[in-house]
Coordinates of C-alpha atoms and ligand atoms in Angstrom, one line a residue:
M1 CA -18.1 -38.9 9.1
K2 CA -19.6 -39.6 5.7
N3 CA -23.1 -38.3 6.6
I4 CA -22.1 -34.6 7.1
P5 CA -24.0 -32.5 4.5
R6 CA -21.7 -30.8 1.9
R7 CA -22.0 -27.7 -0.3
R8 CA -19.7 -26.9 -3.2
F9 CA -18.4 -23.5 -4.3
D10 CA -15.6 -22.2 -6.4
C11 CA -14.4 -19.9 -3.6
L12 CA -15.0 -19.9 0.2
V13 CA -14.4 -16.6 2.0
I14 CA -14.3 -16.9 5.7
G15 CA -15.2 -13.6 7.3
A16 CA -17.6 -10.8 6.2
G17 CA -15.6 -7.8 7.4
G18 CA -14.2 -5.3 5.0
G19 CA -11.4 -7.6 3.9
G20 CA -13.7 -10.6 3.2
L21 CA -16.4 -8.5 1.5
R22 CA -14.0 -6.6 -0.8
A23 CA -12.5 -9.9 -1.9
A24 CA -15.9 -11.6 -2.4
L25 CA -17.1 -8.7 -4.5
Q26 CA -14.1 -9.0 -6.8
L27 CA -14.8 -12.8 -7.1
A28 CA -18.5 -12.4 -7.7
Q29 CA -17.9 -9.7 -10.3
G30 CA -15.4 -12.1 -11.9
E31 CA -18.2 -14.7 -12.3
A32 CA -16.9 -17.0 -9.6
H33 CA -19.4 -18.9 -7.4
V34 CA -18.5 -17.5 -4.0
A35 CA -19.7 -18.3 -0.5
V36 CA -19.0 -16.0 2.4
V37 CA -19.3 -17.4 5.9
S38 CA -19.6 -15.2 9.0
K39 CA -20.2 -16.1 12.6
V40 CA -22.3 -12.9 12.9
F41 CA -24.5 -11.1 10.5
P42 CA -22.0 -9.5 8.0
T43 CA -22.7 -5.9 8.9
R44 CA -21.8 -6.7 12.6
S45 CA -18.2 -7.6 11.7
H46 CA -15.7 -5.4 13.6
T47 CA -15.0 -3.3 10.5
V48 CA -18.3 -1.6 11.4
A49 CA -16.7 -0.1 14.5
A50 CA -13.9 1.7 12.7
Q51 CA -14.2 5.3 13.4
G52 CA -11.5 7.7 12.2
G53 CA -11.1 7.0 8.5
I54 CA -9.1 5.5 5.6
N55 CA -5.8 6.9 4.3
A56 CA -5.2 7.9 0.7
A57 CA -3.0 10.7 -0.6
L58 CA -5.8 12.4 -2.5
G59 CA -4.3 15.8 -1.8
N60 CA -7.7 17.4 -1.4
T61 CA -6.6 20.0 1.2
Q62 CA -2.8 20.1 0.6
P63 CA -0.4 18.8 -2.1
D64 CA 0.2 15.2 -1.2
N65 CA 1.5 12.1 -2.9
W66 CA 1.6 8.3 -2.3
H67 CA 5.4 8.4 -1.8
F68 CA 5.0 10.5 1.3
H69 CA 2.4 8.0 2.5
M70 CA 4.8 5.2 1.8
Y71 CA 7.6 6.9 3.8
D72 CA 5.3 7.4 6.8
T73 CA 4.1 3.8 6.6
V74 CA 7.7 2.4 6.5
K75 CA 8.8 4.6 9.3
G76 CA 5.6 3.9 11.3
S77 CA 6.3 0.2 10.9
D78 CA 9.7 0.8 12.6
Y79 CA 11.2 -0.6 9.4
L80 CA 9.7 -4.1 9.9
G81 CA 7.1 -3.6 7.1
D82 CA 7.8 -5.2 3.7
Q83 CA 8.5 -2.3 1.4
D84 CA 7.1 -4.0 -1.8
A85 CA 3.7 -4.5 -0.2
I86 CA 3.8 -1.0 1.3
E87 CA 4.5 0.6 -2.1
Y88 CA 1.7 -1.4 -3.6
M89 CA -0.8 -0.4 -1.0
C90 CA 0.0 3.4 -1.0
R91 CA 0.0 3.5 -4.8
A92 CA -3.4 1.8 -5.0
A93 CA -5.0 3.9 -2.2
A94 CA -6.4 6.9 -4.1
N95 CA -8.2 4.9 -6.8
L96 CA -9.7 2.4 -4.3
V97 CA -11.0 5.2 -2.0
I98 CA -12.7 6.8 -5.1
E99 CA -14.0 3.4 -6.0
L100 CA -15.6 3.2 -2.5
E101 CA -17.2 6.5 -3.0
H102 CA -18.7 5.2 -6.2
Y103 CA -19.9 2.1 -4.3
G104 CA -21.9 4.5 -2.1
V105 CA -19.7 5.3 0.9
P106 CA -21.0 8.7 2.2
F107 CA -17.6 10.4 2.9
S108 CA -17.6 13.7 4.8
R109 CA -17.1 16.6 2.4
L110 CA -15.2 19.8 2.0
E111 CA -17.0 23.0 0.9
N112 CA -16.0 22.4 -2.7
G113 CA -17.6 18.9 -2.6
R114 CA -14.4 16.9 -2.5
I115 CA -13.8 14.3 0.2
Y116 CA -12.8 15.9 3.5
Q117 CA -9.4 14.7 4.8
R118 CA -8.2 14.9 8.4
A119 CA -4.9 14.8 10.3
F120 CA -4.0 11.4 11.8
G121 CA -1.0 10.2 13.8
G122 CA 2.3 9.5 12.1
Q123 CA 1.2 11.1 8.8
S124 CA 3.5 13.7 7.2
L125 CA 4.3 15.7 4.1
N126 CA 7.7 15.8 2.6
Y127 CA 9.2 12.8 4.4
G128 CA 8.6 13.9 8.0
A129 CA 8.2 17.6 7.6
E130 CA 4.7 19.0 8.3
Q131 CA 1.6 17.1 9.5
A132 CA -0.4 15.6 6.6
M133 CA -4.2 15.6 6.2
R134 CA -4.6 12.2 4.5
T135 CA -7.3 10.3 6.3
C136 CA -10.7 10.2 4.6
P137 CA -13.6 9.9 7.0
A138 CA -17.4 9.5 7.0
A139 CA -17.7 11.6 10.2
D140 CA -16.4 9.2 12.9
R141 CA -18.3 6.2 11.5
T142 CA -16.1 5.3 8.5
G143 CA -16.1 1.5 9.0
H144 CA -19.9 1.5 9.3
A145 CA -20.3 3.3 6.1
M146 CA -17.8 1.1 4.3
L147 CA -19.1 -2.2 5.5
H148 CA -22.7 -1.4 4.6
A149 CA -21.7 -0.2 1.1
L150 CA -19.7 -3.4 0.5
Y151 CA -22.4 -5.7 1.8
Q152 CA -24.9 -4.1 -0.5
Q153 CA -22.6 -4.4 -3.5
N154 CA -22.2 -8.1 -2.7
L155 CA -25.9 -8.6 -2.6
K156 CA -26.1 -7.0 -6.0
A157 CA -23.3 -9.2 -7.3
R158 CA -25.2 -12.3 -5.9
T159 CA -22.5 -13.5 -3.4
H160 CA -23.9 -16.4 -1.4
F161 CA -23.9 -15.7 2.4
F162 CA -23.9 -18.2 5.2
D163 CA -24.8 -15.8 8.1
E164 CA -24.2 -17.0 11.7
F165 CA -22.2 -20.0 10.7
F166 CA -19.0 -20.7 12.7
V167 CA -15.9 -22.1 11.0
V168 CA -14.3 -24.8 13.1
D169 CA -11.3 -25.6 11.0
L170 CA -9.7 -25.4 7.6
L171 CA -9.6 -28.6 5.5
M172 CA -6.3 -29.3 3.9
D173 CA -5.2 -32.5 2.1
K174 CA -1.8 -34.2 2.6
D175 CA -0.3 -32.4 -0.4
G176 CA -1.1 -29.1 1.4
Y177 CA -4.0 -27.9 -0.8
A178 CA -6.8 -26.0 0.8
L179 CA -10.1 -27.7 0.2
G180 CA -12.6 -25.6 2.2
A181 CA -13.7 -25.7 5.8
I182 CA -15.9 -27.4 8.3
V183 CA -18.5 -25.1 9.8
I184 CA -21.4 -25.3 12.2
E185 CA -24.7 -23.6 11.8
I186 CA -25.0 -21.7 15.1
E187 CA -28.8 -21.9 15.1
T188 CA -29.0 -25.7 14.9
G189 CA -25.5 -26.7 16.0
E190 CA -25.2 -29.0 13.0
P191 CA -22.0 -29.4 11.0
L192 CA -21.6 -28.7 7.3
I193 CA -18.7 -29.2 5.0
I194 CA -18.1 -26.3 2.5
E195 CA -15.9 -27.5 -0.3
A196 CA -14.1 -24.9 -2.4
K197 CA -11.3 -24.8 -5.0
T198 CA -9.8 -21.9 -3.2
T199 CA -10.3 -20.5 0.3
L200 CA -9.7 -17.1 1.8
V201 CA -9.3 -16.4 5.5
A202 CA -10.5 -12.9 6.5
T203 CA -11.4 -13.5 10.1
G204 CA -10.0 -10.2 11.6
G205 CA -7.9 -9.6 14.7
V206 CA -7.4 -10.9 18.2
A207 CA -7.2 -8.0 20.6
R208 CA -9.8 -9.9 22.8
L209 CA -6.6 -11.6 24.2
Y210 CA -6.5 -8.6 26.6
R211 CA -8.8 -7.6 29.4
T212 CA -9.0 -4.0 28.3
T213 CA -9.6 -3.8 24.6
T214 CA -11.4 -1.8 21.9
N215 CA -12.3 -5.1 20.1
A216 CA -15.7 -6.7 19.7
M217 CA -16.5 -10.0 21.5
I218 CA -16.0 -11.8 18.2
N219 CA -12.4 -10.9 17.7
T220 CA -10.9 -14.1 19.0
G221 CA -8.4 -14.8 16.2
D222 CA -10.2 -17.9 14.9
G223 CA -8.6 -17.8 11.5
M224 CA -5.1 -17.4 12.8
A225 CA -5.6 -20.4 15.1
M226 CA -7.0 -22.4 12.2
A227 CA -3.9 -21.7 10.2
L228 CA -1.6 -22.7 13.2
R229 CA -3.5 -26.0 13.5
A230 CA -3.1 -26.5 9.7
G231 CA 0.7 -26.3 10.3
I232 CA 1.1 -22.7 9.0
P233 CA 3.3 -20.5 11.2
L234 CA 2.1 -17.1 12.4
Q235 CA 4.2 -14.1 11.7
D236 CA 5.2 -11.2 14.1
M237 CA 2.7 -12.0 16.7
E238 CA 4.6 -10.1 19.4
F239 CA 3.5 -6.8 17.9
V240 CA 0.2 -5.9 19.5
Q241 CA -1.0 -2.3 19.1
F242 CA -2.3 -0.6 22.2
H243 CA -4.4 2.4 21.2
P244 CA -3.5 5.4 23.4
T245 CA -7.1 6.5 24.0
G246 CA -9.5 4.0 25.3
I247 CA -12.1 5.2 27.8
A248 CA -10.3 4.6 31.1
G249 CA -11.2 1.4 32.9
I250 CA -13.4 0.2 30.0
G251 CA -11.2 0.3 26.9
I252 CA -13.9 1.5 24.4
L253 CA -12.2 3.5 21.7
I254 CA -12.0 7.2 21.4
T255 CA -10.7 7.6 17.8
E256 CA -7.3 9.3 17.0
A257 CA -9.5 11.7 14.9
A258 CA -10.3 13.4 18.3
R259 CA -6.6 14.4 18.3
G260 CA -6.6 14.9 14.6
E261 CA -9.3 17.5 14.9
G262 CA -7.2 19.4 17.5
G263 CA -7.8 17.6 20.8
Y264 CA -4.9 17.0 23.2
L265 CA -3.8 15.0 26.2
I266 CA -3.1 16.5 29.7
N267 CA -1.9 15.0 32.9
A268 CA -2.9 15.7 36.6
E269 CA -0.9 18.9 36.5
G270 CA -2.8 20.1 33.5
E271 CA 0.4 19.8 31.4
R272 CA 0.2 19.0 27.7
F273 CA 2.8 16.3 28.3
M274 CA 3.2 15.0 24.7
E275 CA 5.3 18.1 24.0
R276 CA 8.0 16.5 26.1
Y277 CA 7.9 13.1 24.4
A278 CA 7.4 14.1 20.8
P279 CA 8.3 17.8 20.4
H280 CA 7.4 17.9 16.7
A281 CA 4.3 15.7 16.2
K282 CA 3.1 16.0 19.9
D283 CA -0.3 14.3 20.3
L284 CA -0.2 13.1 16.7
A285 CA 3.0 11.0 17.2
S286 CA 2.7 7.3 16.2
R287 CA 0.4 5.2 18.5
D288 CA 3.1 3.2 20.2
V289 CA 4.9 6.4 21.2
V290 CA 1.7 8.1 22.6
S291 CA 0.7 4.9 24.5
R292 CA 4.1 4.6 26.2
S293 CA 4.0 8.3 27.1
I294 CA 0.6 8.0 28.8
Y295 CA 1.9 4.9 30.7
E296 CA 5.0 6.7 31.8
E297 CA 3.0 9.8 33.0
V298 CA 0.7 7.6 35.1
H299 CA 3.6 5.5 36.5
A300 CA 5.5 8.8 37.4
G301 CA 2.5 9.7 39.6
R302 CA 1.0 12.3 37.3
G303 CA -2.1 10.4 36.5
C304 CA -5.6 11.9 37.0
G305 CA -8.6 10.8 39.1
P306 CA -8.8 9.5 42.7
K307 CA -6.6 6.5 41.7
K308 CA -4.3 8.6 39.5
D309 CA -4.6 5.9 36.9
H310 CA -5.4 7.7 33.7
V311 CA -4.9 11.0 31.7
L312 CA -7.4 13.3 30.1
L313 CA -8.2 14.0 26.5
K314 CA -9.3 17.6 26.2
L315 CA -11.7 18.5 23.4
D316 CA -14.0 21.3 24.7
H317 CA -11.9 24.0 23.1
L318 CA -13.0 22.7 19.7
G319 CA -16.5 23.9 20.4
A320 CA -19.8 22.0 20.1
E321 CA -20.2 22.6 16.4
T322 CA -17.0 20.8 15.4
I323 CA -17.5 18.1 17.9
N324 CA -21.1 17.4 16.7
K325 CA -20.1 17.5 13.0
R326 CA -16.8 15.6 13.1
L327 CA -17.0 13.5 16.2
P328 CA -20.7 12.7 16.9
G329 CA -20.1 9.1 17.8
I330 CA -17.3 9.9 20.2
R331 CA -19.4 12.4 22.0
E332 CA -22.1 9.8 22.4
S333 CA -19.6 7.1 23.7
A334 CA -18.0 9.6 26.1
I335 CA -21.3 10.6 27.6
R336 CA -22.6 7.1 27.9
F337 CA -19.5 5.3 29.1
A338 CA -17.4 7.9 30.8
H339 CA -20.2 10.2 31.9
A340 CA -18.2 13.1 30.4
D341 CA -19.6 15.3 27.7
P342 CA -16.5 16.4 25.7
V343 CA -18.2 19.7 24.8
E344 CA -17.8 20.6 28.5
K345 CA -15.2 18.4 30.1
P346 CA -12.2 16.2 29.2
I347 CA -12.5 12.4 28.7
P348 CA -10.6 10.1 31.0
V349 CA -8.4 7.8 28.8
Y350 CA -5.8 5.1 29.0
P351 CA -4.1 2.7 26.5
T352 CA -6.2 -0.3 25.4
A353 CA -5.4 -3.3 23.2
H354 CA -6.5 -2.5 19.7
Y355 CA -4.9 -4.2 16.8
T356 CA -2.9 -7.3 15.8
M357 CA 0.0 -6.4 13.5
G358 CA 1.0 -10.0 13.2
G359 CA -0.9 -12.8 11.5
I360 CA -1.0 -15.4 8.7
P361 CA 2.0 -14.7 6.5
T362 CA 1.1 -13.7 2.9
N363 CA 2.6 -12.1 -0.1
R364 CA 1.0 -9.0 -1.7
F365 CA -1.4 -11.2 -3.8
G366 CA -2.9 -12.4 -0.6
Q367 CA -1.5 -15.9 -1.1
V368 CA -0.6 -17.6 2.2
V369 CA 3.1 -18.4 2.2
A370 CA 4.8 -21.0 4.5
P371 CA 8.1 -22.7 4.6
V372 CA 7.8 -26.1 2.9
H373 CA 9.5 -28.8 5.0
T374 CA 11.6 -26.1 6.6
G375 CA 12.9 -25.1 3.2
P376 CA 12.2 -21.6 1.6
E377 CA 8.7 -20.2 1.6
E378 CA 6.2 -21.1 -1.0
A379 CA 2.6 -20.3 -1.6
V380 CA 0.1 -22.8 0.1
P381 CA -1.9 -23.9 -2.9
G382 CA -5.5 -22.5 -2.9
L383 CA -5.1 -20.7 0.4
Y384 CA -5.4 -16.9 0.9
A385 CA -5.6 -14.5 3.8
V386 CA -6.3 -10.8 4.0
G387 CA -7.1 -8.1 6.6
E388 CA -6.2 -8.1 10.2
C389 CA -5.8 -11.9 10.4
A390 CA -3.1 -11.7 7.8
C391 CA 0.5 -10.3 7.9
V392 CA 1.4 -9.1 4.4
S393 CA 3.3 -7.1 6.1
V394 CA 2.4 -3.5 5.6
H395 CA 2.2 -2.5 9.3
G396 CA 5.4 -4.1 10.5
A397 CA 5.9 -3.4 14.2
N398 CA 3.3 -0.6 14.4
R399 CA 0.3 0.2 12.3
L400 CA -0.6 3.8 11.5
G401 CA -4.2 4.9 12.1
G402 CA -6.3 4.8 8.9
N403 CA -4.0 2.2 7.3
S404 CA -6.0 -0.9 8.2
L405 CA -9.2 0.1 6.4
L406 CA -6.9 0.7 3.5
D407 CA -5.1 -2.6 3.9
I408 CA -8.3 -4.6 3.8
I409 CA -9.6 -2.9 0.7
V410 CA -6.3 -3.1 -1.2
F411 CA -5.4 -6.6 -0.4
G412 CA -9.0 -7.8 -0.4
R413 CA -9.2 -6.8 -4.0
A414 CA -5.7 -8.2 -4.8
A415 CA -6.5 -11.5 -3.3
G416 CA -9.8 -11.7 -5.2
N417 CA -8.0 -11.1 -8.5
H418 CA -5.3 -13.7 -7.7
M419 CA -8.0 -16.3 -6.7
L420 CA -9.7 -15.7 -10.1
E421 CA -6.4 -16.6 -11.8
Y422 CA -6.0 -19.6 -9.6
L423 CA -9.4 -20.8 -10.6
K424 CA -8.4 -20.7 -14.3
E425 CA -5.7 -23.3 -13.6
N426 CA -7.5 -25.3 -11.0
R427 CA -10.9 -26.0 -12.6
S428 CA -12.1 -28.9 -10.5
H429 CA -12.5 -29.7 -6.8
R430 CA -9.9 -32.0 -5.3
P431 CA -11.1 -35.1 -3.4
M432 CA -12.0 -34.3 0.2
A433 CA -9.4 -35.2 2.9
E434 CA -11.6 -37.3 5.2
A435 CA -8.8 -37.4 7.8
A436 CA -9.0 -33.6 8.1
V437 CA -12.8 -33.8 8.5
D438 CA -12.4 -36.3 11.3
R439 CA -9.8 -34.1 13.1
A440 CA -12.1 -31.1 12.9
M441 CA -15.1 -33.1 14.1
A442 CA -13.0 -34.3 17.1
R443 CA -12.5 -30.7 18.2
L444 CA -16.3 -30.4 18.3
T445 CA -17.2 -33.6 19.9
R446 CA -14.6 -33.1 22.6
W447 CA -17.0 -30.5 24.1
D448 CA -19.8 -33.1 24.4
K449 CA -17.8 -34.6 27.3
Q450 CA -20.0 -34.8 30.4
G451 CA -19.0 -34.5 34.1
E452 CA -17.4 -31.8 36.3
G453 CA -14.7 -29.5 35.1
E454 CA -13.7 -25.8 35.1
S455 CA -15.9 -23.3 33.4
V456 CA -14.8 -21.7 30.1
D457 CA -15.7 -18.2 31.2
K458 CA -13.4 -18.4 34.2
L459 CA -10.4 -19.6 32.1
C460 CA -11.1 -16.9 29.5
D461 CA -11.0 -14.1 32.2
E462 CA -7.8 -15.5 33.6
L463 CA -6.2 -15.6 30.2
R464 CA -7.0 -12.0 29.3
L465 CA -5.7 -10.8 32.7
T466 CA -2.5 -12.8 32.3
M467 CA -1.9 -11.3 28.9
E468 CA -2.4 -7.8 30.2
D469 CA -0.1 -8.4 33.2
Y470 CA 2.7 -10.4 31.5
C471 CA 2.7 -9.2 27.9
G472 CA 1.3 -5.7 27.9
V473 CA 2.6 -2.2 26.8
F474 CA 6.0 -2.7 28.5
R475 CA 7.7 -6.1 28.6
K476 CA 10.6 -7.7 30.4
Q477 CA 12.2 -11.1 30.2
D478 CA 11.2 -12.4 33.7
L479 CA 7.6 -11.2 33.2
L480 CA 7.4 -12.8 29.7
D481 CA 8.9 -16.1 30.9
E482 CA 6.4 -16.2 33.7
G483 CA 3.7 -15.3 31.2
I484 CA 4.6 -18.4 29.1
K485 CA 4.3 -20.6 32.1
K486 CA 1.0 -19.1 33.1
V487 CA -0.5 -19.4 29.6
T488 CA 0.8 -23.0 29.2
K489 CA -1.0 -23.9 32.5
L490 CA -4.2 -22.3 31.3
V491 CA -4.0 -24.3 28.0
E492 CA -3.7 -27.5 30.1
R493 CA -6.6 -26.6 32.3
L494 CA -8.7 -25.9 29.3
Q495 CA -8.3 -29.5 28.3
H496 CA -10.3 -30.5 31.4
A497 CA -12.9 -27.8 31.1
T498 CA -16.5 -28.9 30.5
L499 CA -19.7 -27.3 29.3
R500 CA -22.8 -27.5 31.5
D501 CA -25.2 -27.2 28.6
H502 CA -24.7 -29.7 25.8
S503 CA -27.7 -28.8 23.7
R504 CA -27.2 -28.1 20.0
I505 CA -29.7 -25.3 19.5
F506 CA -28.1 -21.9 19.5
N507 CA -25.6 -23.0 22.1
T508 CA -23.4 -19.9 22.4
A509 CA -21.4 -21.5 25.2
R510 CA -20.2 -24.2 22.8
I511 CA -19.1 -21.5 20.4
E512 CA -17.3 -19.6 23.2
A513 CA -15.5 -22.8 24.1
L514 CA -14.2 -23.1 20.6
E515 CA -13.2 -19.4 20.6
L516 CA -11.3 -19.8 23.8
E517 CA -9.3 -22.7 22.3
N518 CA -8.4 -20.3 19.5
L519 CA -7.4 -17.5 21.9
M520 CA -5.2 -19.9 23.9
D521 CA -3.3 -20.9 20.7
I522 CA -2.8 -17.2 19.8
A523 CA -1.7 -16.3 23.4
L524 CA 1.0 -18.9 23.2
A525 CA 2.1 -17.6 19.8
T526 CA 2.2 -14.0 21.2
V527 CA 4.1 -14.7 24.5
H528 CA 6.6 -17.0 22.9
S529 CA 7.4 -14.6 20.1
A530 CA 7.6 -11.7 22.5
A531 CA 9.9 -13.4 25.0
A532 CA 12.4 -14.2 22.2
R533 CA 12.6 -10.8 20.6
H534 CA 15.4 -9.0 22.5
E535 CA 15.0 -5.5 21.3
S536 CA 12.4 -2.7 21.3
R537 CA 10.7 -2.0 18.0
G538 CA 7.3 -0.4 17.4
A539 CA 4.7 -1.7 19.7
H540 CA 7.1 -4.3 21.2
S541 CA 8.7 -2.3 24.1
R542 CA 11.3 -4.1 26.2
L543 CA 12.4 -2.4 29.4
D544 CA 15.5 -4.7 29.4
Y545 CA 16.3 -4.1 25.7
P546 CA 15.2 -0.5 25.2
K547 CA 16.9 0.0 21.8
R548 CA 16.0 -1.2 18.3
D549 CA 18.7 -3.6 17.2
D550 CA 18.7 -3.8 13.4
R551 CA 21.8 -5.9 13.2
N552 CA 20.2 -8.8 15.0
W553 CA 16.5 -8.2 14.8
L554 CA 15.5 -6.6 11.5
K555 CA 13.6 -9.8 10.7
H556 CA 10.1 -11.3 10.9
T557 CA 9.3 -13.9 13.5
L558 CA 7.6 -17.1 12.5
Y559 CA 5.9 -19.1 15.3
S560 CA 4.8 -22.7 14.8
R561 CA 2.4 -24.4 17.1
E562 CA 4.2 -27.7 17.1
G563 CA 6.8 -27.5 19.9
N564 CA 6.3 -23.7 20.1
K565 CA 9.1 -23.4 17.5
L566 CA 10.4 -20.0 16.4
D567 CA 12.0 -19.2 13.0
Y568 CA 12.9 -16.0 11.4
K569 CA 12.8 -14.6 7.8
P570 CA 14.2 -11.4 6.3
V571 CA 12.2 -8.2 5.8
R572 CA 11.6 -7.4 2.2
M573 CA 13.4 -4.1 2.1
K574 CA 13.1 -3.6 -1.7
P575 CA 10.1 -1.7 -3.0
L576 CA 8.6 -2.5 -6.4
T577 CA 9.8 0.5 -8.4
V578 CA 11.3 3.1 -6.1
E579 CA 14.4 3.3 -3.9
P580 CA 14.2 1.6 -0.5
F581 CA 13.8 3.7 2.7
P582 CA 16.8 2.5 4.8
P583 CA 16.2 2.2 8.6
K584 CA 17.0 5.2 10.6
E585 CA 16.2 6.4 14.1
R586 CA 12.5 7.0 14.5
V587 CA 11.6 10.3 16.1
Y588 CA 8.4 12.3 15.9
Ligands
FAD1 C1 -13.0 0.2 17.5 C2 -12.1 0.2 16.3 C3 -11.9 1.3 15.5 C4 -11.1 1.2 14.4 N1 -10.9 2.3 13.6 C5 -10.2 2.3 12.5 C6 -10.0 3.4 11.6 O1 -10.6 4.4 11.8 N2 -9.2 3.3 10.5 C7 -8.6 2.1 10.2 O2 -7.9 2.1 9.2 N3 -8.7 1.0 11.0 C8 -9.5 1.1 12.1 N4 -9.6 0.0 12.9 C9 -9.0 -1.3 12.5 C10 -9.9 -1.9 11.4 O3 -11.2 -1.6 11.6 C11 -9.8 -3.4 11.4 O4 -8.4 -3.8 11.4 C12 -10.4 -4.0 10.1 O5 -11.7 -3.5 9.9 C13 -10.5 -5.5 10.1 O6 -11.2 -6.0 9.0 P1 -11.2 -7.5 8.6 O7 -12.0 -7.6 7.4 O8 -9.8 -8.0 8.6 O9 -11.9 -8.2 9.9 P2 -13.3 -7.9 10.7 O10 -14.0 -6.7 10.2 O11 -13.0 -8.1 12.1 O12 -14.2 -9.2 10.2 C14 -13.9 -10.5 10.6 C15 -15.0 -11.4 10.1 O13 -14.6 -12.8 10.3 C16 -15.8 -13.5 10.8 N5 -15.3 -14.6 11.6 C17 -14.3 -14.6 12.5 N6 -14.1 -15.8 13.0 C18 -15.0 -16.6 12.4 C19 -15.3 -18.0 12.4 N7 -14.7 -18.8 13.3 N8 -16.3 -18.5 11.7 C20 -17.0 -17.6 10.9 N9 -16.7 -16.3 10.7 C21 -15.7 -15.8 11.5 C22 -16.6 -12.5 11.6 O14 -17.9 -12.9 11.7 C23 -16.4 -11.2 10.7 O15 -17.3 -11.2 9.6 C24 -10.5 0.0 14.1 C25 -10.7 -1.1 14.9 C26 -11.5 -1.0 16.0 C27 -11.6 -2.3 16.8

């Protein structure tokens, strides 16, 4: 494979969402020669869809501080979050949100000109006392505003972009160093090797694993699957967040900000049922709690509509002015997709797959960490990961709304800084590992196979339905075991699937085939990790093990692709400077 063209950079950033772009900016400003690769035009990355806002204890409407935010995040994570990383994130939040403002993010404003802050789920003052107003929005299009500002800053800093290039696999040498990646240009279908002294994976989440999802078509977990294939285990993949309010039947997101601004859920009897499940926080309880409550209402026969299969989100009492000012995008989505104008009538909603808490294990510098020959964990030299594809882990078993936009900014910046340090000590490119290039190319050429075989689309639909039915909001051993069998069969069937169109030019079917391979790897990671965890914690709800079990399960899962092996590692309970928050019962 000597004739594949090659390009060389100091740093390769895979992914142009908020995580990748924040890191790239740090690198470009630090005088590194940085390439960003994205399979879609950068401002189409899923970050653009983020609605509700980004958390920071700015205290613009009430006295707030980062330690309250830290408490909420640790509690929200159901104590599975690493407290050193959580402290780091919550402390950094205020400065980095102000920095975003200076980069040009048009945040919503209070009368006095300061950044407006809204209520969001799981956020409190004084360690669980009153509801906090901590989430900083740009109306209900926060991610859009952030991503565009970060893209423009990168253009100014002269980051080099490879737009609409698809990364097939990471390239690693036999000593475990990251050397870059092999990519294909989607327009021409031609491969290219991008060599780099250090590589960052920022490929986003994988909620496309489920049929009903808020996620963009592109969220297929490519980076996580690349890590698995490179021998790096994935952490805590059983924890999948279901957002309580997707438009029923479609899954499109209605932001938590709708409840933050005063909206609430009702069942077929018109009852405000969250008062029963979370008497204190009600509709602003943590997402896992609200999703399960909706599910239980529907399964108890109190669902709405002819099929009694959803509940209603009521907003009309807020009035047209507030809805138009604070939730304009939501109003548009509801009218277009649910045929319900929230100014006049409630929106039909049901839980929808939303966010991946697990991912590539990293420390708080963004370095990927993996066990070395089953020994203790060490940093993988030159390899970094941030954002939704990574597990640092600040979200533990359940992410709080508004904490992901924060996570990508905080750890994007931290990873950029650490990569600059790494470059000081690793000044030259290492020799390319030709064996790794051949392996990656074999993945590509496998799809050139002619002849009859199943279609990729059909297998993809089956996979997403299987995950919904066997590894959804509520889980049970027999269902999960059956889920493992079903996914394993689908993986086998995929090996015999073929493409009908083998052309190179803008062949999106070829890209979708590679994406489905990635989804299959992640599906296996998710069901295996879920079947083994015999407790309920955060988003992982087991009907057969309804309680959290700290004695046996206060630990992170590590799933390896080879042999579907599971290992565990302790949660880092010790913060950087403050006292730990010890586990206690989680009530809202
Ligand atoms: C509808 C919606 C609303 C949300 N609202 C909020 C909110 O209000 N507040 C909040 O905190 N969080 C919110 N979230 C979560 C948050 O937006 C995401 O977790 C976060 O933006 C992810 O950023 P990222 O940089 O990790 O990845 P993404 O923004 O998903 O970017 C991934 C990048 O990787 C690239 N990529 C992936 N695979 C490949 C490949 N094989 N080759 C080349 N490039 C590749 C993509 O092209 C893209 O550029 C929301 C999520 C959704 C889905």
